[in-house]
Tab-separated table of C-alpha atoms and ligand atoms in Angstrom:
chain	number	residue	atom	x	y	z
N	22	MET	CA	31.386	-24.808	40.342
N	23	ALA	CA	29.200	-24.007	43.331
N	24	MET	CA	31.918	-24.911	45.749
N	25	SER	CA	34.605	-23.033	43.846
N	26	SER	CA	32.890	-19.637	44.208
N	27	SER	CA	32.461	-20.095	47.942
N	28	ILE	CA	35.979	-21.390	48.399
N	29	THR	CA	37.272	-18.307	46.602
N	30	ALA	CA	35.195	-16.126	48.905
N	31	VAL	CA	36.513	-17.889	51.968
N	32	SER	CA	40.134	-17.718	50.827
N	33	ARG	CA	39.707	-13.985	50.268
N	34	LEU	CA	38.205	-13.814	53.742
N	35	VAL	CA	41.134	-15.741	55.168
N	36	HIS	CA	43.515	-13.333	53.476
N	37	LEU	CA	41.746	-10.306	54.875
N	38	THR	CA	41.224	-11.585	58.385
N	39	PRO	CA	44.025	-13.886	59.450
N	40	SER	CA	42.264	-14.535	62.770
N	41	ILE	CA	39.436	-16.326	60.951
N	42	SER	CA	41.817	-18.636	59.169
N	43	ASN	CA	43.295	-19.985	62.406
N	44	PRO	CA	43.178	-23.740	61.802
N	45	LYS	CA	43.345	-24.609	65.522
N	46	PRO	CA	40.136	-26.009	66.933
N	47	PHE	CA	38.058	-23.237	68.451
N	48	LEU	CA	37.672	-23.410	72.215
N	49	SER	CA	34.976	-21.269	73.695
N	50	PRO	CA	36.009	-19.388	76.831
N	51	LYS	CA	32.568	-20.079	78.270
N	52	PRO	CA	30.004	-22.805	77.629
N	53	LEU	CA	27.817	-21.826	74.699
N	54	PHE	CA	25.141	-24.454	74.961
N	55	THR	CA	24.302	-27.557	76.839
N	56	LEU	CA	23.275	-30.337	74.518
N	57	PHE	CA	20.468	-32.635	75.453
N	58	SER	CA	20.157	-36.247	74.502
N	59	LEU	CA	17.942	-36.252	71.454
N	60	LYS	CA	16.815	-39.810	72.102
N	61	SER	CA	15.921	-39.229	75.721
N	62	SER	CA	12.412	-38.193	76.680
N	63	SER	CA	13.735	-36.736	79.930
N	64	TYR	CA	16.141	-34.362	78.133
N	65	SER	CA	19.088	-35.170	80.395
N	66	PRO	CA	22.175	-33.133	79.608
N	67	ILE	CA	24.848	-35.252	77.927
N	68	LEU	CA	27.666	-32.867	77.149
N	69	SER	CA	28.534	-29.216	77.075
N	70	SER	CA	30.070	-27.326	74.211
N	71	SER	CA	33.432	-27.140	75.935
N	72	SER	CA	33.873	-30.778	74.958
N	73	LEU	CA	32.625	-30.363	71.425
N	74	ASN	CA	35.992	-29.944	69.855
N	75	SER	CA	37.294	-33.206	71.150
N	76	SER	CA	35.473	-36.065	69.473
N	77	SER	CA	32.137	-36.392	71.183
N	78	SER	CA	31.724	-40.023	72.193
N	79	SER	CA	28.340	-39.462	73.897
N	80	SER	CA	26.743	-37.895	70.873
N	81	SER	CA	28.222	-40.362	68.433
N	82	SER	CA	27.055	-43.303	70.520
N	83	ALA	CA	23.582	-41.743	70.720
N	84	ALA	CA	23.628	-41.477	66.955
N	85	ALA	CA	24.940	-45.001	66.524
N	86	ALA	CA	22.139	-46.316	68.719
N	87	ASN	CA	19.706	-45.260	66.036
N	88	SER	CA	20.363	-47.400	63.012
N	89	SER	CA	18.446	-45.004	60.768
N	90	ILE	CA	21.105	-42.343	61.331
N	91	THR	CA	23.945	-42.839	58.927
N	92	MET	CA	25.550	-39.508	59.661
N	93	SER	CA	25.523	-37.245	62.693
N	94	TYR	CA	25.261	-33.495	62.242
N	95	ASP	CA	25.578	-32.710	65.966
N	96	LYS	CA	28.508	-30.328	65.564
N	97	GLN	CA	26.870	-28.501	62.692
N	98	LEU	CA	23.661	-28.194	64.722
N	99	VAL	CA	25.474	-26.604	67.654
N	100	ALA	CA	27.224	-24.192	65.283
N	101	ALA	CA	23.952	-23.366	63.499
N	102	LYS	CA	22.169	-22.626	66.780
N	103	LYS	CA	24.993	-20.383	67.916
N	104	ALA	CA	25.055	-18.579	64.551
N	105	ALA	CA	21.298	-17.986	64.393
N	106	SER	CA	21.108	-16.888	68.048
N	107	LEU	CA	23.856	-14.312	67.609
N	108	ALA	CA	22.261	-13.030	64.401
N	109	ALA	CA	18.923	-12.792	66.236
N	110	ARG	CA	20.559	-10.623	68.875
N	111	LEU	CA	21.764	-8.191	66.214
N	112	CYS	CA	18.320	-8.120	64.593
N	113	GLN	CA	16.583	-7.508	67.930
N	114	ASN	CA	18.864	-4.546	68.638
N	115	VAL	CA	18.244	-3.065	65.197
N	116	GLN	CA	14.470	-3.633	65.396
N	117	LYS	CA	14.322	-1.791	68.732
N	118	GLY	CA	15.618	1.439	67.197
N	119	LEU	CA	15.122	1.106	63.476
N	120	LEU	CA	16.096	4.281	61.628
N	121	GLN	CA	14.791	5.378	58.246
N	122	SER	CA	18.390	5.249	56.992
N	123	ASP	CA	18.628	1.570	57.932
N	124	VAL	CA	16.166	0.547	55.209
N	125	HIS	CA	17.044	0.313	51.515
N	126	SER	CA	15.418	-0.981	48.350
N	127	LYS	CA	16.967	-3.808	46.348
N	128	SER	CA	16.876	-3.798	42.550
N	129	ASP	CA	13.644	-5.868	42.688
N	130	LYS	CA	12.208	-3.125	45.004
N	131	SER	CA	12.064	-5.462	47.993
N	132	PRO	CA	13.291	-3.933	51.260
N	133	VAL	CA	16.640	-4.802	52.784
N	134	THR	CA	17.957	-3.463	56.078
N	135	VAL	CA	21.301	-3.185	57.799
N	136	ALA	CA	20.091	-6.125	59.901
N	137	ASP	CA	19.673	-8.417	56.852
N	138	TYR	CA	23.321	-7.804	55.932
N	139	GLY	CA	24.557	-7.898	59.523
N	140	SER	CA	22.757	-11.170	60.168
N	141	GLN	CA	24.264	-12.756	57.036
N	142	VAL	CA	27.774	-11.663	58.104
N	143	LEU	CA	27.350	-13.046	61.623
N	144	VAL	CA	25.982	-16.403	60.510
N	145	SER	CA	28.760	-16.910	57.955
N	146	PHE	CA	31.400	-15.757	60.458
N	147	VAL	CA	30.195	-18.026	63.272
N	148	LEU	CA	29.821	-21.105	61.046
N	149	GLN	CA	33.372	-20.713	59.743
N	150	LYS	CA	34.716	-20.070	63.240
N	151	GLU	CA	32.922	-23.035	64.780
N	152	LEU	CA	33.634	-25.495	61.960
N	153	PRO	CA	37.158	-24.570	60.854
N	154	ASP	CA	37.974	-27.992	59.440
N	155	GLN	CA	34.992	-28.254	57.110
N	156	ALA	CA	34.651	-27.062	53.522
N	157	PHE	CA	32.304	-24.081	53.563
N	158	SER	CA	29.612	-23.395	51.010
N	159	LEU	CA	26.775	-20.956	51.716
N	160	VAL	CA	23.671	-20.246	49.639
N	161	ALA	CA	22.350	-16.996	51.105
N	162	GLU	CA	19.933	-14.277	50.085
N	163	GLU	CA	22.071	-11.133	50.200
N	164	ASP	CA	25.081	-10.031	48.147
N	165	SER	CA	27.365	-7.036	48.508
N	166	GLY	CA	26.595	-5.380	45.137
N	167	ASP	CA	24.610	-2.394	46.451
N	168	LEU	CA	26.897	-1.918	49.452
N	169	ARG	CA	29.937	-1.446	47.193
N	170	LYS	CA	28.372	1.684	45.673
N	171	GLU	CA	29.764	5.081	46.675
N	172	GLU	CA	26.494	6.190	48.277
N	173	SER	CA	26.416	3.128	50.577
N	174	GLN	CA	29.544	4.036	52.566
N	175	GLU	CA	27.639	5.073	55.684
N	176	THR	CA	25.408	2.030	55.559
N	177	LEU	CA	28.430	-0.245	55.279
N	178	GLN	CA	30.028	1.479	58.256
N	179	ARG	CA	26.862	0.998	60.288
N	180	ILE	CA	26.681	-2.719	59.390
N	181	THR	CA	30.339	-3.195	60.268
N	182	LYS	CA	29.831	-1.532	63.656
N	183	LEU	CA	26.707	-3.582	64.390
N	184	VAL	CA	28.540	-6.826	63.598
N	185	ASN	CA	31.658	-5.921	65.598
N	186	ASP	CA	29.576	-4.785	68.586
N	187	THR	CA	27.570	-8.018	68.543
N	188	ILE	CA	30.712	-10.165	68.406
N	189	ALA	CA	32.383	-8.124	71.172
N	190	ASN	CA	29.317	-8.216	73.452
N	191	ASP	CA	29.000	-11.972	73.006
N	192	GLY	CA	32.628	-12.467	73.964
N	193	SER	CA	33.060	-15.939	72.426
N	194	TYR	CA	35.489	-14.882	69.712
N	195	LYS	CA	38.771	-13.177	70.425
N	196	VAL	CA	39.294	-11.516	67.051
N	197	SER	CA	40.311	-8.060	65.967
N	198	PRO	CA	37.328	-6.067	64.656
N	199	LEU	CA	36.249	-6.842	61.105
N	200	SER	CA	37.006	-4.168	58.523
N	201	GLU	CA	34.452	-2.951	55.978
N	202	GLY	CA	36.302	-4.994	53.355
N	203	ASP	CA	35.976	-8.106	55.528
N	204	VAL	CA	32.237	-7.467	55.858
N	205	LEU	CA	31.777	-7.230	52.067
N	206	THR	CA	33.802	-10.401	51.557
N	207	ILE	CA	31.869	-12.317	54.197
N	208	ILE	CA	28.529	-11.227	52.701
N	209	ASP	CA	29.670	-12.624	49.357
N	210	SER	CA	30.588	-15.965	50.916
N	211	GLY	CA	26.844	-16.597	50.442
N	212	MET	CA	26.986	-16.759	46.659
N	213	SER	CA	27.180	-20.542	46.324
N	214	GLU	CA	24.781	-22.169	43.876
N	215	GLY	CA	24.038	-25.156	46.141
N	216	GLY	CA	23.038	-28.235	44.161
N	217	PRO	CA	22.909	-32.012	44.550
N	218	ASN	CA	26.503	-32.682	45.615
N	219	GLY	CA	28.295	-32.035	48.870
N	220	GLN	CA	27.184	-29.933	51.820
N	221	HIS	CA	25.764	-26.422	51.503
N	222	TRP	CA	24.454	-24.109	54.197
N	223	VAL	CA	21.253	-22.316	53.172
N	224	LEU	CA	20.489	-18.981	54.829
N	225	ASP	CA	17.793	-16.375	54.874
N	226	PRO	CA	19.392	-13.822	57.218
N	227	ILE	CA	16.013	-12.149	57.821
N	228	ASP	CA	13.080	-14.034	56.432
N	229	GLY	CA	10.051	-11.756	56.480
N	230	THR	CA	11.847	-8.409	56.196
N	231	LYS	CA	8.442	-6.735	55.804
N	232	GLY	CA	7.349	-8.200	59.146
N	233	PHE	CA	10.644	-7.092	60.666
N	234	LEU	CA	9.979	-3.524	59.472
N	235	ARG	CA	6.425	-3.566	60.884
N	236	GLY	CA	7.716	-4.830	64.240
N	237	ASP	CA	5.990	-8.180	63.631
N	238	GLN	CA	7.261	-11.714	62.975
N	239	TYR	CA	10.511	-12.554	61.200
N	240	ALA	CA	13.008	-15.404	61.347
N	241	ILE	CA	16.681	-16.120	60.884
N	242	ALA	CA	16.436	-19.328	58.866
N	243	LEU	CA	19.450	-21.595	58.469
N	244	GLY	CA	19.464	-25.058	56.928
N	245	LEU	CA	22.099	-27.536	55.799
N	246	LEU	CA	21.887	-29.570	52.605
N	247	ASP	CA	23.848	-32.795	52.255
N	248	GLU	CA	23.743	-34.401	48.803
N	249	GLY	CA	20.692	-32.303	47.950
N	250	LYS	CA	18.659	-33.206	51.069
N	251	VAL	CA	17.923	-30.933	54.010
N	252	VAL	CA	19.562	-32.623	57.015
N	253	LEU	CA	19.424	-29.874	59.606
N	254	GLY	CA	17.513	-26.669	60.196
N	255	VAL	CA	17.377	-23.866	62.715
N	256	LEU	CA	14.753	-21.122	62.935
N	257	ALA	CA	15.349	-18.214	65.279
N	258	CYS	CA	12.070	-16.333	65.711
N	259	PRO	CA	12.755	-13.368	68.004
N	260	ASN	CA	9.139	-12.152	68.194
N	261	LEU	CA	7.417	-15.526	68.510
N	262	PRO	CA	6.208	-16.269	72.052
N	263	LEU	CA	6.991	-19.636	73.617
N	264	GLU	CA	3.269	-20.129	74.182
N	265	SER	CA	0.850	-21.140	71.433
N	266	ILE	CA	-0.280	-18.442	69.027
N	267	ALA	CA	-3.211	-20.540	67.787
N	268	SER	CA	-5.726	-17.794	68.436
N	269	ALA	CA	-3.476	-14.820	69.092
N	270	ASN	CA	-4.095	-11.638	67.210
N	271	GLN	CA	-1.258	-9.458	65.953
N	272	THR	CA	-1.552	-7.038	68.904
N	273	ALA	CA	-1.140	-9.829	71.418
N	274	LEU	CA	1.762	-11.211	69.400
N	275	ASN	CA	3.550	-7.887	69.411
N	276	LYS	CA	3.475	-7.820	73.197
N	277	ALA	CA	5.310	-11.113	73.395
N	278	SER	CA	8.727	-10.727	74.929
N	279	ALA	CA	10.362	-14.145	74.589
N	280	GLY	CA	11.494	-15.422	71.219
N	281	CYS	CA	11.915	-19.031	70.089
N	282	LEU	CA	14.679	-21.123	68.614
N	283	PHE	CA	13.544	-24.224	66.725
N	284	SER	CA	16.131	-26.817	65.728
N	285	ALA	CA	15.874	-30.088	63.858
N	286	GLN	CA	18.289	-32.738	62.671
N	287	LEU	CA	17.457	-35.615	60.343
N	288	SER	CA	15.949	-38.563	62.274
N	289	CYS	CA	16.363	-36.760	65.626
N	290	GLY	CA	13.126	-34.768	65.970
N	291	THR	CA	12.449	-31.074	66.385
N	292	TYR	CA	13.188	-29.115	69.541
N	293	MET	CA	12.201	-25.668	70.744
N	294	GLU	CA	13.914	-23.494	73.322
N	295	SER	CA	13.739	-19.833	74.172
N	296	LEU	CA	16.271	-17.509	72.586
N	297	ASP	CA	17.483	-16.638	76.054
N	298	GLY	CA	18.403	-20.247	76.720
N	299	SER	CA	15.634	-22.349	78.327
N	300	PRO	CA	16.091	-26.148	78.102
N	301	PRO	CA	14.988	-27.551	74.717
N	302	VAL	CA	11.665	-29.384	74.590
N	303	LYS	CA	10.636	-31.781	71.866
N	304	VAL	CA	7.733	-30.540	69.754
N	305	HIS	CA	5.220	-32.294	67.523
N	306	VAL	CA	2.747	-31.147	64.907
N	307	SER	CA	-0.978	-31.231	65.676
N	308	ASN	CA	-2.337	-34.743	65.206
N	309	THR	CA	-5.877	-33.700	64.414
N	310	GLU	CA	-7.568	-35.412	61.509
N	311	ASN	CA	-10.636	-33.237	61.799
N	312	PRO	CA	-10.405	-30.108	59.611
N	313	GLU	CA	-13.074	-28.465	61.775
N	314	GLU	CA	-10.511	-28.368	64.583
N	315	ALA	CA	-7.683	-27.207	62.353
N	316	SER	CA	-6.618	-23.610	61.932
N	317	PHE	CA	-4.339	-22.511	59.119
N	318	PHE	CA	-1.415	-20.178	58.601
N	319	GLU	CA	-0.726	-17.987	55.617
N	320	SER	CA	1.391	-14.951	54.728
N	321	TYR	CA	0.500	-11.642	56.280
N	322	GLU	CA	1.349	-10.059	52.905
N	323	ALA	CA	-1.400	-10.793	50.371
N	324	ALA	CA	1.160	-10.161	47.612
N	325	HIS	CA	3.136	-13.229	48.769
N	326	SER	CA	0.275	-15.713	48.804
N	327	SER	CA	-3.314	-15.609	47.552
N	328	HIS	CA	-5.629	-15.107	50.516
N	329	SER	CA	-8.714	-15.789	48.407
N	330	LEU	CA	-7.404	-19.154	47.184
N	331	SER	CA	-6.496	-20.280	50.696
N	332	GLY	CA	-9.924	-19.126	51.886
N	333	SER	CA	-11.565	-21.299	49.261
N	334	ILE	CA	-9.372	-24.307	50.158
N	335	ALA	CA	-10.144	-23.890	53.849
N	336	LYS	CA	-13.875	-23.686	53.126
N	337	LYS	CA	-13.848	-26.851	50.999
N	338	LEU	CA	-11.927	-28.669	53.701
N	339	GLY	CA	-14.344	-27.557	56.426
N	340	VAL	CA	-11.897	-25.423	58.415
N	341	LYS	CA	-13.900	-23.202	60.746
N	342	ALA	CA	-11.205	-20.961	62.272
N	343	PRO	CA	-10.105	-17.742	60.572
N	344	PRO	CA	-6.601	-17.727	59.039
N	345	VAL	CA	-3.620	-16.896	61.235
N	346	ARG	CA	-1.584	-14.452	59.140
N	347	ILE	CA	2.026	-14.003	60.151
N	348	ASP	CA	5.264	-13.298	58.292
N	349	SER	CA	8.210	-15.577	57.630
N	350	GLN	CA	9.098	-19.181	58.394
N	351	ALA	CA	7.860	-18.533	61.931
N	352	LYS	CA	4.777	-20.193	60.353
N	353	TYR	CA	6.702	-23.476	60.000
N	354	GLY	CA	7.921	-23.149	63.607
N	355	ALA	CA	4.436	-22.489	64.974
N	356	LEU	CA	3.043	-25.389	62.936
N	357	SER	CA	5.789	-27.743	64.187
N	358	ARG	CA	4.516	-27.303	67.754
N	359	GLY	CA	0.860	-27.675	66.818
N	360	ASP	CA	-0.334	-24.055	67.065
N	361	GLY	CA	-2.171	-24.633	63.790
N	362	ALA	CA	-2.439	-27.686	61.565
N	363	ILE	CA	-2.090	-26.271	58.042
N	364	TYR	CA	0.131	-23.770	56.185
N	365	LEU	CA	-0.917	-22.648	52.707
N	366	ARG	CA	1.311	-20.659	50.348
N	367	PHE	CA	0.188	-19.678	46.841
N	368	PRO	CA	2.341	-16.974	45.238
N	369	ASN	CA	1.394	-15.389	41.944
N	370	LYS	CA	2.120	-17.395	38.795
N	371	GLY	CA	5.717	-16.975	37.671
N	372	TYR	CA	7.127	-16.400	41.156
N	373	ARG	CA	10.126	-18.658	41.783
N	374	GLU	CA	10.517	-19.815	45.386
N	375	LYS	CA	14.070	-19.640	46.775
N	376	ILE	CA	15.505	-22.505	48.787
N	377	TRP	CA	16.384	-20.226	51.740
N	378	ASP	CA	12.695	-19.361	52.189
N	379	HIS	CA	11.832	-23.005	52.987
N	380	ALA	CA	14.839	-25.237	53.767
N	381	ALA	CA	14.994	-24.687	57.534
N	382	GLY	CA	11.204	-24.622	57.943
N	383	TYR	CA	10.821	-27.775	55.871
N	384	ILE	CA	12.956	-29.932	58.188
N	385	VAL	CA	11.613	-28.284	61.353
N	386	VAL	CA	8.121	-29.423	60.310
N	387	ALA	CA	9.184	-32.805	58.868
N	388	GLU	CA	11.064	-33.820	62.021
N	389	ALA	CA	8.045	-32.789	64.097
N	390	GLY	CA	5.934	-35.286	62.140
N	391	GLY	CA	4.562	-32.995	59.434
N	392	VAL	CA	4.878	-32.971	55.692
N	393	ALA	CA	5.420	-30.191	53.125
N	394	THR	CA	4.732	-30.700	49.417
N	395	ASP	CA	3.926	-28.641	46.362
N	396	ALA	CA	0.327	-28.247	45.208
N	397	ALA	CA	0.608	-31.494	43.227
N	398	GLY	CA	1.644	-33.428	46.344
N	399	GLU	CA	5.268	-33.760	45.218
N	400	PRO	CA	8.039	-33.480	47.811
N	401	LEU	CA	10.060	-30.244	47.774
N	402	ASP	CA	13.381	-30.703	45.975
N	403	PHE	CA	16.222	-28.606	47.378
N	404	SER	CA	18.877	-30.062	45.070
N	405	LYS	CA	18.259	-27.868	42.027
N	406	GLY	CA	20.325	-24.821	42.995
N	407	ARG	CA	19.131	-21.549	44.497
N	408	TYR	CA	15.484	-22.034	43.422
N	409	LEU	CA	12.821	-24.626	44.147
N	410	ASP	CA	11.294	-25.982	40.995
N	411	LEU	CA	7.706	-26.632	41.940
N	412	ASP	CA	4.135	-26.822	40.849
N	413	THR	CA	1.985	-23.833	41.886
N	414	GLY	CA	2.328	-23.549	45.659
N	415	ILE	CA	3.433	-25.095	48.932
N	416	ILE	CA	1.159	-26.877	51.396
N	417	VAL	CA	2.112	-28.128	54.839
N	418	THR	CA	0.161	-30.229	57.331
N	419	ASN	CA	0.243	-33.483	59.287
N	420	ARG	CA	0.186	-36.847	57.498
N	421	LYS	CA	-3.446	-37.600	58.380
N	422	LEU	CA	-4.834	-34.376	56.936
N	423	MET	CA	-2.670	-34.304	53.813
N	424	PRO	CA	-4.880	-36.426	51.481
N	425	ALA	CA	-7.996	-34.312	52.186
N	426	LEU	CA	-5.988	-31.096	51.949
N	427	LEU	CA	-4.489	-32.112	48.628
N	428	LYS	CA	-7.950	-32.815	47.218
N	429	ALA	CA	-9.283	-29.450	48.428
N	430	VAL	CA	-6.251	-27.704	46.903
N	431	GLN	CA	-6.692	-29.372	43.551
N	432	ASP	CA	-10.450	-28.707	43.457
N	433	SER	CA	-9.912	-25.044	44.346
N	434	LEU	CA	-7.187	-24.623	41.748
N	435	LYS	CA	-9.632	-25.779	39.081
N	436	GLU	CA	-11.974	-22.947	40.071
N	437	GLU	CA	-9.538	-20.124	40.752
N	438	VAL	CA	-6.668	-19.028	38.549
N	439	LEU	CA	-3.739	-17.380	40.310
N	440	PRO	CA	-2.805	-13.981	38.884
N	441	SER	CA	0.522	-13.666	37.087
N	442	LEU	CA	3.385	-11.684	38.592
Z	506	AMP	P1	6.113	-14.592	54.045
Z	506	AMP	O1	6.601	-13.757	55.181
Z	506	AMP	O2	5.791	-15.986	54.422
Z	506	AMP	O3	5.049	-13.916	53.274
Z	506	AMP	O4	7.326	-14.788	53.069
Z	506	AMP	C1	8.424	-13.945	53.052
Z	506	AMP	C2	9.239	-14.261	51.850
Z	506	AMP	O5	8.450	-14.150	50.689
Z	506	AMP	C3	10.363	-13.299	51.623
Z	506	AMP	O6	11.531	-13.742	52.249
Z	506	AMP	C4	10.542	-13.265	50.139
Z	506	AMP	O7	11.647	-14.001	49.709
Z	506	AMP	C5	9.313	-13.933	49.609
Z	506	AMP	N1	8.647	-13.133	48.578
Z	506	AMP	C6	8.986	-11.928	48.112
Z	506	AMP	N2	8.163	-11.552	47.119
Z	506	AMP	C7	7.279	-12.538	46.951
Z	506	AMP	C8	6.177	-12.762	46.075
Z	506	AMP	N3	5.815	-11.846	45.172
Z	506	AMP	N4	5.500	-13.894	46.182
Z	506	AMP	C9	5.844	-14.818	47.114
Z	506	AMP	N5	6.865	-14.673	47.959
Z	506	AMP	C10	7.584	-13.551	47.891
Z	507	MG	MG1	12.855	-14.831	52.888
């Protein structure tokens, strides 16, 4: 059922934009990325994207060399990095000159911007362009409902222009401009239900929209599920500096110019590069076992996660540093490179976490040696559809600190009841 809705969306897309349905393998007119051997500590280049569409013997032999890898997702990873980078470019341009008219309220009163929609269109477009031979299923946050209303005409035109300009400036895809109808159809390609069977992309086109609106942290978060497990994840964090933010305050963060791209594939580790294309470096979570040396991340928005509960957990654990409060899955990215050792997330009772708010971050941290569980210590289960079914909250840290953290969480939860939504 999940697959059938997305296949319908794609076939409508194919009907509307014949250029997207071209079954010939896509050949980039210029190299998009240079891949680096994931097994090599010296990061020697092994192939460029211009060879990606022929079968990649180097990458498959690298994968075969590791007996724990049963399946390589190299091609999907390249496509995901391209998709998230292009979406990040659109978001950066919108954030630079955000207009009042670019921001709208969804039915649940949460904000959505032209960049959320534009990012979702670009990611879906690029994935389908780069992987033309693969069945496409996308579980994504936005849908076209509000944009189909009469009063949204101008907004839809603005999104369509932003997407077409971004594709044209990039120059990788020789396609005629997308129409407004194409844009609506592509947005709705994200309506898959996911689930335990087959492969599903999972996208938050702008995670941390409130941070995006403040000019702070946000992320384009893209993961891939295979048989219910997260096997790949990419986090584009346009406002996250390449340097550690362990003790940075928000003002210092806002001055950062770079922007990071984290990428992880099952059994291959987590890598970070700059959004403007520096060589990837392998990252690892902090290996501290001493809570006194550990700092912790939490949401900037107190409405998303109880600051008082995390304060009590940190105190019980013996954490000395003040919390680092930033928006979005940039927290998972920062944790994966050891900027802090703990991430605590405790929404109000009754809040249902969505898979796109955690899938990419989950594997970015796991492949960097960390672990994310619910408040009962159970692994996160991404196979249940669009929502995570979990107990109370999400906690993330390294393997050494997890037992002590779990005890502090459970003790604190006995003393403090989370408010209901
Ligand atoms: P963060 O930036 O880490 O606070 O998380 C951002 C995400 O929180 C958004 O993408 C929303 O999906 C999600 N969110 C929205 N409302 C709530 C809520 N009441 N409690 C927890 N998370 C929420
Ligand atoms: Mg989100």
